[in-house]
Amino acid sequence: MPKVKSNGTELKVDLTDKEITQIKELLNREPSITEWGMFDVMHSEHCSYKSSRPKLKFFENAEKNYDRVLAGPGQDAGVIDIGDGYCLAFRIESHNHPSAIEPYHGAATGIGGIIRDILCMGVRPIALLDPLRFGTLKNNPHSQWLLKYVVKGIADYGNCTGIPTIGGEVEFDESFESNCLVNVACIGLGTIEDFNHAPSRAYHPGDYVILMGGSTGRDGIHGVTFASRTLTEMSEADRPAVQIGDPFTKKMIIEATIEAIKTGHVRGLKDLGGGGISCALSELTGEGGTGALIDMANIFTREPGMTSFEIMLSESQERMAFIVKPEGLEDILAIFKKFEMSHAVIGRTDDSGVLKVRDGENLVVNLPSTALSDAPTIQREEKSPDYLDALHKQKTPEPTKELKEIMHALISSENICSKEWIYRQYDHEVGVRSVVKCGEGDSGVLRIIGTDKFIAASVGTNSKHCFLDPYEGAKGGLVETCGNVIANGARPLAMVNCCNFGNPEKPESYWYFSKALDGINDFCRTLKIPIVGGNVSFYNEDEVKNTSIKPTPVIMIVGIIEGAENIITLPFKKPGNDILLIGETKGELGGSEYHSVIYGTEGGVPPKINESIIKATWEFLLELYSKNLVEANHDVNKGGFIITIAEMCFKNKLGANLDLTDSNVNDLRDDIFLFSESAGRFVIESATKEHDIIMEIAQQHGVLVRKLGNIIPEPKIIVRGLKENDIFLDVIKLKELHASTLPDLMEI
Amino acid sequence: MTIKIAVIQFPGSNCDFDAVHVLNNVMNVDAELIWHNNFKEAHFDGCIIPGGFSFGDYLRAGIIAAHSPAIDEARVMLKDGRPIIGICNGFQILTEARFLPGALLRNESLKFICKWVNIKVENNKTAFTNRIEKDSVLSIPIAHAEGRYFTDNLNELEDNDQIVVKYTNKRGEISEESNPNGSLENIAGVCNLEKNCIGLMPHPERASESILSPKGTTHGKLFFESMIEFIKKRGF
Amino acid sequence: MSKDENWIVEIVLENKPAARDPVGTVIQKDLLAKKGYEMVSNVRSGQYLRIYLTANDANDARIIIDKMCNELRIFNPVTQNLTILNVFKT
Amino acid sequence: MSKDENWIVEIVLENKPAARDPVGTVIQKDLLAKKGYEMVSNVRSGQYLRIYLTANDANDARIIIDKMCNELRIFNPVTQNLTILNVFKT
Ligand SMILES: Nc1ncnc2c1ncn2[C@@H]1O[C@H](COP(=O)(O)OP(=O)(O)O)[C@@H](O)[C@H]1O
Ligand SMILES: [Mg+2]
């Protein structure tokens, strides 16, 4: 790392020589050590998106292109108008590196951070979701330890703040063994008026700048630089102390902030996350076109003797910055006093366009407000990995096991089994909004009290598919998460994403990123889904093997359901009803669970996405909903449609009598047909008398629908009409296997 | 005149808004959210200590809130015979404040547990169960990490009819499998000697609207209906 | 005459045997699963607090903490025992 | 030659000094200070464990416990410190 000097003090920075020269030219002088530190942080990959910005350009016009988008990428969170005067804010973020070394506090402070992002859009955080990736659990105490404490960290923090964790997703794969992924998402609900009250900008000169919440300590200085390198590059000693979260203080911050916003006196609001005060102040003033004079003496610190460098760069948790109208100061301070939150007026905004920080007599920071946010971008090289060709050529081996045995192995595999062990630890009901709860549907559904509207939200992607084909795989993630909200009756409204990739300086890693973004972009444009935010986490590499994680562009979708009667749930409900498979099953087993669980391979060609068929399928389902023709719905993914059907039997202990004679339209081998992971399919339950009308609507939309059989009251699944033998499965046994896998692995 | 219920908001309460919502919008009484330092008992016919993590549950769930001035006010209500219910963290606060006997310890599994359970009504002569038939089995959710009920004086509780509800299976049978947290004798809720104050680990406010309930039931409402009935009988 | 010296008092709150000790039990279970710790026969857990205070002398410090713990129910007498581990000057 | 004596080791796991301790802070600020215990300036909290084991001598006992805490991940050195409070023979 290059070193810079100022006044005899030396500092190692993560800036390129070119950046260093540019900074000196811009200021026309040697920056102070504090200023160097601020540039270092703000130009880090984590804050500046310097490698990813060239690709993220595609995302930049959501507000212009979609009326419902109130805030798009670039803001702390995406915000959409959902009618009746309400808006939703949502965002997803990664907290991978801290969680990999300290799963409990790493995950907890991840939740803390995402809550702040939502809060500073002026709305109340009402739900959390947690897409996770770990190494496989079996015989692997390290992965078990990570999962156990990540879940506990999320639970302790989310539960205490009173924000329900309404869903999530988890995959287990070797590539995440030392670099697990902890992504966290939050949804906020408020009125459009609340949102307009508190932009994360300081537009007006003369306003007070108030710091509220926890005190500023020496912890977490340079957390963002940590997130901008691989774990190996940072030796134990270099690693900043992982932050300790304080959910109780966060809860108080939420209540005090919301009460403050309601007064109308707050004119700007910003959370202190990566880069601490530096980052918050430069964004507030830089983007607001103002400047500010801050007096360091007023910043309350946890320990005596902190230097201006430490104070400006501290990433201590649980702090917020408020920009307050002069006439509102008294009222706002009274609110902070009521909640007994530490706070201080640390300065005022002005029209200088310069951010100045005074430490006694000295001006330790004196920078144009926009200087810090203008980080240069870097055009990275991309190259597709050499190993992919060989992987794509791998074929599905001839089955050596009975189909029934395979079913048992799949239903109890780590990636397909029930995730109840996780979500039981989350309070998923606080707030009395949770209508479809964890495990009852593909997405979490929340009511908006006082309206007849419901929000559905889902997160996920398939890392194995993305590894084989990032372009199709990223689209597949969109198909799956959209499919999850659609399965519950919702129309997808908008998306945010969290891109988890390897070292962008490696052309292969950057290629994955680049192709995944192309996929996201193309899909969203065709299906008219606004992209309202994202987060990029690079440098996720396996410390020991020096290989990258499987590329994981996690997608988060929110959708809206109008009317309680339009909520659809997953379980089969009534014996006698039809079981229909929507969508075409092709021989698409690349990166499937079938391959990895049964044969230990991960090659083949993963599912391809055809946007026009996907769109037709969605419109078809929404039409069925509007005519009240669907009793249950579950989208098909890992393990194929037979796993989907089994899962639909579990809750009410029902069974299925299937005859597949006419449904294998591509004449596939039995195992390939059953376990294919072709995207965009659903299994629905409908009344037998509605069969003809459903087929008619399907034809109008050009969607392939096949009746597979009927629901039966006995808990067994009978599969006839295969090329080879019939299969007889015991639902109780399958349910037991599905339920016991995680507890058995975790409670040794 | 309308019935006035206080929902006391401690720093860290998080089921406070939920309780207010149910009382105002489902039960149609006049509930008010009151910051713990501002609570004045004289204005209210009853009070609810809601769930959450008062003071972060730091040191021990409920202990710091039990020292709040709001509890001194509530003590006046208690002596006066007005109804008081502590739900989840509220129950923990009321045991720490010694309104109720026993203590709530960390769940046997050491994990937070959020799920719907069945409870059986053992005593229907309290301010919060007078509208429920004895031995009825109710469907209601729990969500806690410190809910393992313990007392060193079980006989006294039994002799005085202070056990209000117990965790059971669907059929109302008390078994180890139906005990979610290791509570002594499957105890899920208790009351004081006078029966005007109860503590419940399960959350009735989450089980008062059919849309929130997996089975479409509204058993939680019964506790609030009983409270209203109790207040009406006393006169307000 | 007050001397107002700086003292540290270390206390531990433990569950009474009847209230059980799941934390200790879990650690012990983990130990059994891991071979090589047969020499450990028992583990008990508790909550530790280190309290910094001014007091006249060690005895005074002890009295203050003792009174505080009882008065504020720092430990719950129904379920817990309190031990003052150490009192020392800083 | 092994003597196999019975030992007790008392340990405390707590957040590193530079890290926050929300539990201790809340106890001091929201309980002690409000109830008249202004002489208490600070509280730090931790997890206490008392471990019963057989060992050759005090030093041996210490080494076993240190290894055990690391191996069972009873604490995480990234955020916590382990202190052996006392080692004594029973
Ligand atoms: N990490 C997690 N946190 C919370 N809930 C989870 C998590 N992983 C899975 N779930 C929940 O478990 C249920 C099943 O999840 P999953 O198997 O991913 O769904 P799908 O059938 O759509 O693939 C959903 O309700 C989901 O929200
Ligand atoms: Mg799904």
CSV table of N, CA and C in Angstrom, one decimal, chain B residues 59-60 63 67 95-98 102-108 110 148 150-152 182-183, chain C residues 13 15-16 18-23 26 47 49 71-80:
chain,number,residue,atom,x,y,z
B,59,LEU,N,-28.9,-7.2,31.7
B,59,LEU,CA,-28.8,-7.7,33.1
B,59,LEU,C,-29.8,-8.9,33.2
B,60,ARG,N,-31.1,-8.6,33.1
B,60,ARG,CA,-32.1,-9.8,33.1
B,60,ARG,C,-33.4,-9.2,32.6
B,63,ILE,N,-35.9,-6.6,34.6
B,63,ILE,CA,-35.4,-6.1,35.9
B,63,ILE,C,-35.3,-4.5,35.9
B,67,HIS,N,-37.9,-1.1,37.9
B,67,HIS,CA,-37.5,0.0,38.8
B,67,HIS,C,-38.1,1.3,38.3
B,95,THR,N,-43.0,-10.0,37.2
B,95,THR,CA,-42.4,-10.9,38.2
B,95,THR,C,-41.2,-10.2,38.9
B,96,GLU,N,-40.4,-9.5,38.1
B,96,GLU,CA,-39.3,-8.8,38.7
B,96,GLU,C,-39.8,-7.7,39.7
B,97,ALA,N,-41.0,-7.1,39.4
B,97,ALA,CA,-41.5,-6.1,40.3
B,97,ALA,C,-42.3,-6.8,41.4
B,98,ARG,N,-42.4,-8.0,41.4
B,98,ARG,CA,-43.1,-8.8,42.4
B,98,ARG,C,-44.6,-8.6,42.5
B,102,GLY,N,-42.8,-15.9,41.1
B,102,GLY,CA,-41.9,-16.7,40.3
B,102,GLY,C,-41.0,-15.9,39.4
B,103,ALA,N,-40.4,-16.5,38.4
B,103,ALA,CA,-39.4,-15.8,37.6
B,103,ALA,C,-39.4,-16.5,36.2
B,104,LEU,N,-38.9,-15.8,35.2
B,104,LEU,CA,-38.8,-16.3,33.9
B,104,LEU,C,-37.3,-16.4,33.5
B,105,LEU,N,-36.9,-17.6,33.2
B,105,LEU,CA,-35.5,-17.9,32.9
B,105,LEU,C,-35.3,-18.1,31.4
B,106,ARG,N,-34.1,-18.2,31.1
B,106,ARG,CA,-33.7,-18.5,29.7
B,106,ARG,C,-34.3,-19.8,29.2
B,107,ASN,N,-34.9,-19.8,28.0
B,107,ASN,CA,-35.4,-21.1,27.5
B,107,ASN,C,-34.4,-22.2,27.6
B,108,GLU,N,-34.9,-23.3,27.9
B,108,GLU,CA,-34.1,-24.5,28.0
B,108,GLU,C,-33.1,-24.7,26.8
B,110,LEU,N,-31.9,-22.4,25.0
B,110,LEU,CA,-31.1,-21.2,24.9
B,110,LEU,C,-31.3,-20.5,23.6
B,148,ARG,N,-38.9,-19.4,30.4
B,148,ARG,CA,-39.0,-20.6,31.2
B,148,ARG,C,-39.5,-20.3,32.6
B,150,PHE,N,-40.4,-20.4,36.4
B,150,PHE,CA,-39.9,-21.1,37.5
B,150,PHE,C,-40.4,-20.5,38.8
B,151,THR,N,-40.7,-21.3,39.7
B,151,THR,CA,-41.0,-20.8,41.1
B,151,THR,C,-40.5,-21.9,42.1
B,152,ASP,N,-40.1,-21.4,43.2
B,152,ASP,CA,-39.7,-22.3,44.3
B,152,ASP,C,-40.8,-22.7,45.2
B,182,GLY,N,-39.3,-25.3,28.5
B,182,GLY,CA,-38.9,-25.9,29.7
B,182,GLY,C,-39.5,-25.4,31.0
B,183,SER,N,-40.6,-24.7,30.8
B,183,SER,CA,-41.3,-24.1,32.0
B,183,SER,C,-41.7,-25.2,33.0
C,13,LEU,N,-23.4,-13.6,39.3
C,13,LEU,CA,-24.8,-14.1,39.6
C,13,LEU,C,-24.9,-15.5,38.9
C,15,ASN,N,-27.4,-19.2,38.6
C,15,ASN,CA,-28.6,-19.8,38.9
C,15,ASN,C,-28.5,-20.8,40.0
C,16,LYS,N,-29.5,-20.8,40.9
C,16,LYS,CA,-29.6,-21.8,41.9
C,16,LYS,C,-29.7,-23.2,41.2
C,18,ALA,N,-31.8,-25.5,41.5
C,18,ALA,CA,-33.2,-25.8,41.1
C,18,ALA,C,-33.6,-25.1,39.8
C,19,ALA,N,-33.0,-24.0,39.6
C,19,ALA,CA,-33.3,-23.2,38.3
C,19,ALA,C,-32.5,-23.7,37.1
C,20,ARG,N,-31.6,-24.6,37.3
C,20,ARG,CA,-30.8,-25.2,36.3
C,20,ARG,C,-29.9,-24.2,35.6
C,21,ASP,N,-29.0,-24.8,34.8
C,21,ASP,CA,-27.9,-24.0,34.2
C,21,ASP,C,-27.7,-24.4,32.8
C,22,PRO,N,-28.6,-24.1,31.9
C,22,PRO,CA,-28.5,-24.6,30.5
C,22,PRO,C,-27.2,-24.3,29.8
C,23,VAL,N,-26.6,-23.1,30.1
C,23,VAL,CA,-25.4,-22.7,29.5
C,23,VAL,C,-24.3,-23.7,29.8
C,26,VAL,N,-24.8,-27.1,28.2
C,26,VAL,CA,-24.5,-27.1,26.8
C,26,VAL,C,-23.0,-27.2,26.6
C,47,GLN,N,-23.4,-14.9,35.4
C,47,GLN,CA,-23.2,-13.6,34.8
C,47,GLN,C,-22.2,-12.8,35.7
C,49,LEU,N,-20.2,-9.3,36.6
C,49,LEU,CA,-20.2,-7.8,36.5
C,49,LEU,C,-19.0,-7.3,37.3
C,71,GLU,N,-30.9,-4.2,47.3
C,71,GLU,CA,-32.0,-3.2,47.1
C,71,GLU,C,-32.5,-3.1,45.7
C,72,LEU,N,-31.6,-3.2,44.7
C,72,LEU,CA,-32.0,-3.1,43.3
C,72,LEU,C,-32.3,-4.5,42.7
C,73,ARG,N,-32.2,-5.5,43.5
C,73,ARG,CA,-32.4,-6.9,43.0
C,73,ARG,C,-31.6,-7.1,41.8
C,74,ILE,N,-30.3,-6.8,41.9
C,74,ILE,CA,-29.3,-7.1,40.8
C,74,ILE,C,-29.3,-8.6,40.6
C,75,PHE,N,-29.6,-9.4,41.7
C,75,PHE,CA,-29.8,-10.8,41.5
C,75,PHE,C,-31.2,-11.1,41.9
C,76,ASN,N,-31.8,-12.1,41.3
C,76,ASN,CA,-33.2,-12.5,41.6
C,76,ASN,C,-33.1,-13.6,42.7
C,77,PRO,N,-33.5,-13.3,43.9
C,77,PRO,CA,-33.3,-14.3,45.0
C,77,PRO,C,-34.1,-15.6,44.8
C,78,VAL,N,-35.1,-15.5,43.9
C,78,VAL,CA,-35.9,-16.7,43.6
C,78,VAL,C,-35.1,-17.7,42.9
C,79,THR,N,-34.2,-17.2,42.0
C,79,THR,CA,-33.5,-18.1,41.1
C,79,THR,C,-32.0,-18.0,41.2
C,80,GLN,N,-31.5,-17.0,41.8
C,80,GLN,CA,-30.0,-16.8,41.6
C,80,GLN,C,-29.3,-16.7,43.0
